[in-house]
Amino acid sequence: MTREQYILATQQNSLPRTEHPQFYPVGIYGWRKRCLYFFVLLLLVTMIVNLAMTIWILKVMNFTVDGMGNLRVTKKGIRLEGISEFLLPLYVKEIHSRKDSPLVLQSDRNVTVNARNHMGQLTGQLTVGADAVEAQCKRFEVRASESGKVLFSADEDEIVIGADRLKVTGTEGAVFGHSVETPHIRAEPSQDLKLESPTRSLVMEAPRGVQVNAAAGDLKATCRKELHLQSTEGEIFLNADTIRLGNLPVGSFSSSSSSSSPSSSAPRQTIYELCVCPNGKLYLSPAGASSTCQSSSNICLWS
């Protein structure tokens, strides 16, 4: 080391030091410190309130390991107990009720059940409203619960009633606007069967004949104007112990022909002839009297 370097080193060490050294504090002090404590306290209060609200919600909503409230999550699906309200559409595959209670779907306006295909198009709809129940589908069926037999079915072409017996309990009976095809019409036991057309004609047709049978009662056919019994290829049989034709007019006879007969003084027998006029009218005429209508056929009846 040279002399000059030694002198400079000794002079630097011998420099006088200051009596009051300067210190620079490290940290947050003053109003900044108070604001930090305030925010920390506010965050702590918010966390406590949030935790208290979460516990209260869990308590009120009855959250458990299996679900929440009336909703229970099981292996078979979701189970709801009590009354549940859905504010948005519900998409499920099957809905079942408990074995000891019915399934009730309730709405303030109507209940609509829609069925769609894989493309989202509406294929069937059932609407239960306050005024009517409407079903829109290609085919509507009602089946028996036990046997699965079709009791009622309807489509665009026909309506089929598959019950063993169709019973109409209305006082006015059944009204059909068009033709009715049926193999058998029968009334209830001890009840009358009436086929009536108030303002039009009543026609019964069958390719192999129409049979009207009253096993324990009377058969009555009433019309306002004319009653036609017509057989195009066969005959009309009237087979009964007594055949009565009431309200037939009695024909007049000539007294001269009766006085000229040798047995004019003898008591007249109560024998009448049923005369048929060419126009189809019937009347009664005493036997042997001169007819006022040229009859085409005569039937003698004893009264």
Coordinates of C-alpha atoms in Angstrom, one line a residue:
M1 CA 0.0 0.0 0.0
T2 CA 1.4 3.4 -0.8
R3 CA 1.6 6.3 1.6
E4 CA -1.1 8.2 -0.1
Q5 CA -3.6 5.4 0.2
Y6 CA -2.8 4.9 3.8
I7 CA -3.4 8.6 4.6
L8 CA -6.7 8.5 2.8
A9 CA -7.9 5.4 4.6
T10 CA -7.0 6.8 8.0
Q11 CA -8.7 10.1 7.3
Q12 CA -12.0 8.4 6.3
N13 CA -12.1 6.4 9.6
S14 CA -11.4 9.5 11.7
L15 CA -14.4 11.4 10.3
P16 CA -16.8 12.7 12.9
R17 CA -20.2 11.0 13.2
T18 CA -23.5 12.8 13.5
E19 CA -25.2 12.6 16.9
H20 CA -28.8 12.1 15.6
P21 CA -29.0 9.4 12.9
Q22 CA -32.2 9.3 10.6
F23 CA -34.5 6.3 10.7
Y24 CA -37.2 5.4 8.0
P25 CA -40.2 3.5 9.5
V26 CA -41.6 0.5 7.7
G27 CA -45.4 -0.4 7.8
I28 CA -49.0 1.2 7.8
Y29 CA -49.7 3.9 10.3
G30 CA -52.2 6.6 10.8
W31 CA -55.6 6.7 9.0
R32 CA -54.5 3.9 6.6
K33 CA -54.2 1.6 9.6
R34 CA -57.6 2.5 10.9
C35 CA -59.2 2.0 7.4
L36 CA -57.6 -1.4 7.2
Y37 CA -58.9 -2.5 10.6
F38 CA -62.4 -1.2 9.6
F39 CA -62.4 -3.3 6.4
V40 CA -61.2 -6.3 8.2
L41 CA -63.9 -5.9 10.8
L42 CA -66.6 -5.4 8.1
L43 CA -65.4 -8.5 6.2
L44 CA -65.6 -10.5 9.5
V45 CA -69.2 -9.3 10.2
T46 CA -70.2 -10.1 6.6
M47 CA -68.8 -13.6 6.9
I48 CA -70.7 -14.2 10.1
V49 CA -74.0 -12.9 8.7
N50 CA -73.5 -15.0 5.5
L51 CA -72.8 -18.1 7.6
A52 CA -75.9 -17.4 9.8
M53 CA -78.1 -17.0 6.7
T54 CA -76.8 -20.2 5.1
I55 CA -77.5 -22.1 8.3
W56 CA -81.0 -20.5 8.4
I57 CA -81.8 -21.4 4.8
L58 CA -80.6 -25.0 5.4
K59 CA -82.9 -25.2 8.4
V60 CA -85.9 -23.7 6.7
M61 CA -85.6 -25.7 3.4
N62 CA -84.9 -28.8 5.4
F63 CA -81.8 -29.8 3.5
T64 CA -80.6 -33.3 4.2
V65 CA -78.3 -35.8 2.7
D66 CA -81.2 -37.3 0.7
G67 CA -82.7 -34.1 -0.6
M68 CA -84.4 -30.9 0.4
G69 CA -87.9 -30.2 1.8
N70 CA -90.5 -32.5 0.3
L71 CA -88.0 -33.6 -2.4
R72 CA -86.1 -36.8 -1.8
V73 CA -83.6 -38.3 -4.2
T74 CA -83.7 -42.1 -4.3
K75 CA -82.3 -44.8 -6.5
K76 CA -85.5 -45.1 -8.5
G77 CA -85.8 -41.3 -9.1
I78 CA -87.1 -38.3 -7.3
R79 CA -89.9 -38.5 -4.7
L80 CA -92.1 -35.6 -3.8
E81 CA -94.2 -35.6 -0.6
G82 CA -97.1 -33.2 -0.1
I83 CA -98.1 -30.4 -2.5
S84 CA -95.6 -29.2 -5.0
E85 CA -95.7 -26.3 -7.5
F86 CA -93.8 -26.1 -10.7
L87 CA -93.5 -22.6 -12.3
L88 CA -91.6 -23.9 -15.4
P89 CA -92.0 -26.9 -17.7
L90 CA -91.4 -30.3 -16.1
Y91 CA -89.8 -33.0 -18.2
V92 CA -90.1 -36.5 -16.8
K93 CA -90.5 -40.0 -18.2
E94 CA -92.9 -41.5 -15.6
I95 CA -95.1 -40.1 -12.8
H96 CA -96.3 -42.4 -10.1
S97 CA -98.3 -41.8 -6.9
R98 CA -97.9 -43.6 -3.7
K99 CA -99.8 -46.9 -3.3
D100 CA -102.1 -45.5 -0.6
S101 CA -102.9 -42.1 -2.2
P102 CA -104.1 -40.8 -5.6
L103 CA -102.2 -38.6 -8.0
V104 CA -103.7 -35.1 -8.3
L105 CA -102.7 -32.5 -10.9
Q106 CA -104.2 -29.1 -10.1
S107 CA -104.1 -25.8 -11.9
D108 CA -106.0 -22.5 -11.7
R109 CA -106.7 -22.5 -15.4
N110 CA -106.3 -25.9 -17.1
V111 CA -104.0 -28.9 -17.1
T112 CA -102.4 -29.8 -20.5
V113 CA -100.4 -32.9 -21.2
N114 CA -98.4 -32.9 -24.4
A115 CA -96.7 -35.8 -26.2
R116 CA -94.0 -35.1 -28.8
N117 CA -91.9 -37.2 -31.1
H118 CA -88.1 -37.2 -31.4
M119 CA -88.3 -34.1 -33.7
G120 CA -90.2 -32.1 -31.2
Q121 CA -93.5 -32.2 -33.1
L122 CA -96.7 -32.4 -31.2
T123 CA -98.3 -35.8 -31.6
G124 CA -100.9 -35.9 -28.8
Q125 CA -102.5 -33.4 -26.4
L126 CA -104.9 -33.8 -23.5
T127 CA -106.4 -30.6 -22.0
V128 CA -108.5 -30.6 -18.9
G129 CA -110.2 -27.3 -18.5
A130 CA -113.1 -25.7 -16.6
D131 CA -115.6 -26.2 -19.4
A132 CA -114.5 -29.3 -21.3
V133 CA -111.9 -32.1 -21.6
E134 CA -110.3 -32.1 -25.1
A135 CA -108.0 -34.7 -26.6
Q136 CA -106.2 -34.2 -29.9
C137 CA -104.6 -37.3 -31.2
K138 CA -104.8 -39.8 -34.1
R139 CA -106.6 -42.4 -32.1
F140 CA -108.3 -42.2 -28.7
E141 CA -108.8 -45.4 -26.7
V142 CA -110.4 -46.3 -23.3
R143 CA -109.4 -49.7 -22.0
A144 CA -110.6 -51.9 -19.1
S145 CA -108.3 -51.8 -16.1
E146 CA -108.2 -55.6 -15.6
S147 CA -108.5 -57.3 -19.0
G148 CA -107.2 -54.5 -21.2
K149 CA -110.2 -54.7 -23.5
V150 CA -111.0 -51.7 -25.6
L151 CA -114.2 -50.1 -24.3
F152 CA -114.2 -47.0 -26.5
S153 CA -112.0 -45.9 -29.4
A154 CA -112.3 -43.1 -31.8
D155 CA -110.4 -41.9 -34.9
E156 CA -111.0 -40.0 -38.1
D157 CA -112.9 -42.9 -39.7
E158 CA -115.0 -44.5 -37.0
I159 CA -116.0 -44.7 -33.4
V160 CA -116.0 -48.2 -31.8
I161 CA -117.8 -49.0 -28.5
G162 CA -116.5 -52.4 -27.3
A163 CA -118.6 -52.8 -24.1
D164 CA -120.9 -55.7 -23.8
R165 CA -123.9 -53.4 -23.3
L166 CA -124.4 -49.8 -24.2
K167 CA -126.8 -48.2 -21.7
V168 CA -128.4 -44.7 -22.3
T169 CA -130.0 -43.3 -19.1
G170 CA -131.1 -40.0 -20.5
T171 CA -134.9 -39.2 -20.4
E172 CA -134.8 -38.2 -24.1
G173 CA -133.0 -41.4 -25.1
A174 CA -130.3 -41.5 -27.8
V175 CA -130.4 -39.1 -30.8
F176 CA -128.6 -40.1 -34.0
G177 CA -128.2 -37.6 -36.8
H178 CA -127.5 -40.2 -39.4
S179 CA -127.8 -44.0 -39.9
V180 CA -127.1 -46.5 -37.2
E181 CA -125.8 -50.0 -37.8
T182 CA -126.4 -52.5 -35.1
P183 CA -127.3 -56.2 -35.0
H184 CA -129.4 -56.0 -31.8
I185 CA -131.4 -53.3 -30.0
R186 CA -132.9 -54.3 -26.6
A187 CA -134.5 -52.4 -23.8
E188 CA -134.0 -53.0 -20.1
P189 CA -136.1 -55.7 -18.3
S190 CA -139.7 -54.5 -17.6
Q191 CA -139.0 -51.4 -19.8
D192 CA -140.5 -50.3 -23.1
L193 CA -138.4 -49.9 -26.3
K194 CA -139.3 -47.0 -28.5
L195 CA -137.9 -46.2 -31.9
E196 CA -139.3 -42.8 -32.7
S197 CA -138.8 -40.1 -35.4
P198 CA -140.8 -37.0 -34.4
T199 CA -140.6 -35.1 -37.7
R200 CA -139.3 -37.5 -40.3
S201 CA -139.8 -41.1 -41.3
L202 CA -138.3 -44.2 -39.6
V203 CA -136.6 -46.7 -41.9
M204 CA -135.3 -50.1 -40.9
E205 CA -133.4 -52.0 -43.5
A206 CA -131.5 -55.3 -43.6
P207 CA -130.3 -57.4 -46.5
R208 CA -131.7 -60.6 -45.0
G209 CA -134.7 -59.3 -43.1
V210 CA -135.7 -57.3 -40.0
Q211 CA -137.0 -59.1 -37.0
V212 CA -139.1 -57.3 -34.4
N213 CA -139.9 -59.4 -31.4
A214 CA -141.8 -58.7 -28.2
A215 CA -141.6 -61.8 -26.1
A216 CA -143.6 -60.6 -23.1
G217 CA -145.5 -57.5 -24.3
D218 CA -147.3 -55.8 -27.2
L219 CA -145.8 -54.6 -30.4
K220 CA -147.2 -51.2 -31.5
A221 CA -146.5 -49.2 -34.7
T222 CA -147.9 -45.7 -34.8
C223 CA -147.6 -43.1 -37.5
R224 CA -149.3 -39.8 -38.4
K225 CA -150.1 -40.4 -42.1
E226 CA -149.6 -43.8 -43.7
L227 CA -148.2 -47.1 -42.7
H228 CA -146.8 -49.2 -45.5
L229 CA -146.1 -53.0 -45.3
Q230 CA -144.4 -53.9 -48.5
S231 CA -142.8 -57.1 -49.7
T232 CA -141.2 -56.9 -53.1
E233 CA -140.5 -60.6 -53.6
G234 CA -142.2 -62.4 -50.8
E235 CA -145.4 -62.5 -48.8
I236 CA -146.8 -60.7 -45.7
F237 CA -148.1 -63.1 -43.0
L238 CA -150.5 -62.1 -40.3
N239 CA -150.4 -65.1 -37.9
A240 CA -152.4 -64.6 -34.7
D241 CA -155.4 -66.0 -32.8
T242 CA -157.3 -62.8 -33.4
I243 CA -156.8 -60.1 -36.0
R244 CA -158.7 -56.9 -35.5
L245 CA -159.0 -53.9 -37.8
G246 CA -160.7 -51.2 -35.9
N247 CA -162.4 -48.0 -37.2
L248 CA -163.3 -49.5 -40.6
P249 CA -166.3 -47.9 -42.3
V250 CA -169.3 -50.2 -42.9
G251 CA -170.5 -50.3 -46.5
S252 CA -174.2 -49.8 -47.4
F253 CA -176.4 -52.5 -48.9
S254 CA -179.6 -52.5 -51.0
S255 CA -182.9 -53.4 -49.2
S256 CA -184.5 -54.6 -52.4
S257 CA -182.0 -57.4 -52.8
S258 CA -182.6 -58.5 -49.2
S259 CA -186.4 -58.4 -49.4
S260 CA -186.5 -60.5 -52.6
S261 CA -184.6 -63.3 -50.9
P262 CA -186.8 -66.1 -49.5
S263 CA -185.2 -65.8 -46.1
S264 CA -185.9 -62.1 -45.6
S265 CA -188.0 -62.8 -42.6
A266 CA -185.3 -64.9 -40.9
P267 CA -183.0 -63.2 -38.5
R268 CA -179.9 -61.9 -40.2
Q269 CA -176.6 -63.5 -39.4
T270 CA -173.8 -61.3 -38.1
I271 CA -171.5 -62.1 -40.9
Y272 CA -169.4 -59.3 -42.5
E273 CA -167.1 -59.2 -45.4
L274 CA -163.8 -57.4 -45.5
C275 CA -163.7 -55.8 -48.8
V276 CA -160.6 -54.4 -50.5
C277 CA -161.0 -51.7 -53.1
P278 CA -158.7 -51.3 -56.0
N279 CA -157.2 -48.2 -54.4
G280 CA -156.2 -50.3 -51.3
K281 CA -158.9 -49.1 -48.9
L282 CA -160.7 -51.6 -46.6
Y283 CA -164.3 -51.5 -45.4
L284 CA -166.8 -53.9 -43.8
S285 CA -169.8 -55.0 -45.8
P286 CA -172.7 -57.3 -44.7
A287 CA -172.5 -60.7 -46.3
G288 CA -174.6 -61.0 -49.5
A289 CA -175.2 -57.2 -49.7
S290 CA -174.5 -55.3 -52.9
S291 CA -171.0 -53.8 -52.6
T292 CA -170.5 -50.1 -53.1
C293 CA -166.9 -50.8 -54.2
Q294 CA -165.8 -53.4 -56.6
S295 CA -163.5 -55.5 -54.4
S296 CA -160.5 -57.4 -55.7
S297 CA -160.5 -59.9 -52.9
N298 CA -162.9 -60.7 -50.0
I299 CA -162.3 -62.1 -46.6
C300 CA -165.2 -63.3 -44.5
L301 CA -165.0 -62.6 -40.8
W302 CA -167.6 -63.6 -38.1
S303 CA -168.2 -61.2 -35.3

